[in-house]
Short mmCIF file of C-alpha atoms in Angstrom, two decimals:
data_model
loop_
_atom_site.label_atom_id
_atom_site.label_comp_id
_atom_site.label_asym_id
_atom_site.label_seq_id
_atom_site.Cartn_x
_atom_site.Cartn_y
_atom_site.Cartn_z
CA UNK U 1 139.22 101.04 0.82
CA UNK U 2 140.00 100.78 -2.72
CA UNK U 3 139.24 103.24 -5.62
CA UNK U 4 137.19 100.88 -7.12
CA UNK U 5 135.06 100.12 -3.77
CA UNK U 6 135.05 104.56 -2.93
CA UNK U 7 134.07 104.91 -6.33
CA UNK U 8 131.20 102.30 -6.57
CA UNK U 9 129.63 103.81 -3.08
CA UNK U 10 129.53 107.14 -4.27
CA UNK U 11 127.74 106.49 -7.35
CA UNK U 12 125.27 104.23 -5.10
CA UNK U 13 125.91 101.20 -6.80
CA UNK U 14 125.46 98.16 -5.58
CA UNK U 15 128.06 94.99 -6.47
CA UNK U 16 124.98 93.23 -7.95
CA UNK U 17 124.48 96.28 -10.67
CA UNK U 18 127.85 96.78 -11.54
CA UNK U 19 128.22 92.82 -11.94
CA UNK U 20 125.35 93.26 -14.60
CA UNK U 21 126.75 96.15 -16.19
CA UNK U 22 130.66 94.90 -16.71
CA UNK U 23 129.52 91.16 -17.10
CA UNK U 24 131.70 90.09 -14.24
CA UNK U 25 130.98 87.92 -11.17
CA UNK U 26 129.88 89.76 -8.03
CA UNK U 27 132.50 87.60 -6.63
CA UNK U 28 135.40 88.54 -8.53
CA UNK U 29 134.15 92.30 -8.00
CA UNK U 30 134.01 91.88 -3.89
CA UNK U 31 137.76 90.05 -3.74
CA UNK U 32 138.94 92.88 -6.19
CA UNK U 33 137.53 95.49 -4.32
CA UNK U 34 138.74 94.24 -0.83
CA UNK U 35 141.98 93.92 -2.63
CA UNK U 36 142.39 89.73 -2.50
CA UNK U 37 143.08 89.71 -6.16
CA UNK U 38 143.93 91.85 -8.94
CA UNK U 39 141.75 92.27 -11.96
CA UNK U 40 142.95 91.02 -15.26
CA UNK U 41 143.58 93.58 -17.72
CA UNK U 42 139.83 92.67 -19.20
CA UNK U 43 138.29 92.94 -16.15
CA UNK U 44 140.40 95.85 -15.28
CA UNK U 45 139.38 97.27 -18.87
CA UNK U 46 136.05 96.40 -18.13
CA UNK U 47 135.34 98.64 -14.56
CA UNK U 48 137.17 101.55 -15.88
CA UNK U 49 134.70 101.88 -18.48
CA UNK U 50 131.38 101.13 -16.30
CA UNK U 51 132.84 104.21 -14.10
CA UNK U 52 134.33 106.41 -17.55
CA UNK U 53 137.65 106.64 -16.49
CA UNK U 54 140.89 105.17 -17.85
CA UNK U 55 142.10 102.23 -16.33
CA UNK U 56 145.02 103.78 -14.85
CA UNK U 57 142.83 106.51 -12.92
CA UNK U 58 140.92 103.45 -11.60
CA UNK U 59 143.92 101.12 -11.09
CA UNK U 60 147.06 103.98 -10.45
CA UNK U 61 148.27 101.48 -7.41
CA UNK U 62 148.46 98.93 -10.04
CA UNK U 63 150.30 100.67 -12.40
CA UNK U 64 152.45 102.45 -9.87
CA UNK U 65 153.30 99.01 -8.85
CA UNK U 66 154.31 97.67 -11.84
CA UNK U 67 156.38 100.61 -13.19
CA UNK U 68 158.34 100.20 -9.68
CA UNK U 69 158.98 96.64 -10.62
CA UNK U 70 159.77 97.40 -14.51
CA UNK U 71 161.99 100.32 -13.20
CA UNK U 72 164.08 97.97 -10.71
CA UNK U 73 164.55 95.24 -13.39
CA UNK U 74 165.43 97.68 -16.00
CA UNK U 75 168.27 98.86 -13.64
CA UNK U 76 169.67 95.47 -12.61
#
């Protein structure tokens, strides 16, 4: 389960209310949430707030991930 997904159930909020509160698609929450996609950095921008955290608390795997690939280019 992602952050995003753990996070939403313990505050009791449904996809449908957080869709109205960020402005994105309930869709684009539920693939992000079962991990099918990535959010842009809008979106990503966007969830962090509706939860008051910085995007990096909400999406650490994200940015773990990508300072592993900066990391590996910067030492090729």
């Amino acid at each position: 389960m992602t952050k995003l997904k753990k996070l939403r159930l313990e505050k009791r909020m449904t996809v449908t209310h957080l869709a109205k509160l960020t402005g994105i698609a309930q869709s684009s929450i539920t693939e992000i949430e079962n991990g099918k996609h990535e959010p842009t950095l809008s979106k990503a921008i966007l969830l962090a707030r509706a939860f008051e955290m910085p995007v990096e608390d909400l999406f650490d795997h994200i940015c773990r991930s990508s300072q592993k690939k900066s990391t590996s280019k910067a030492t090729v």
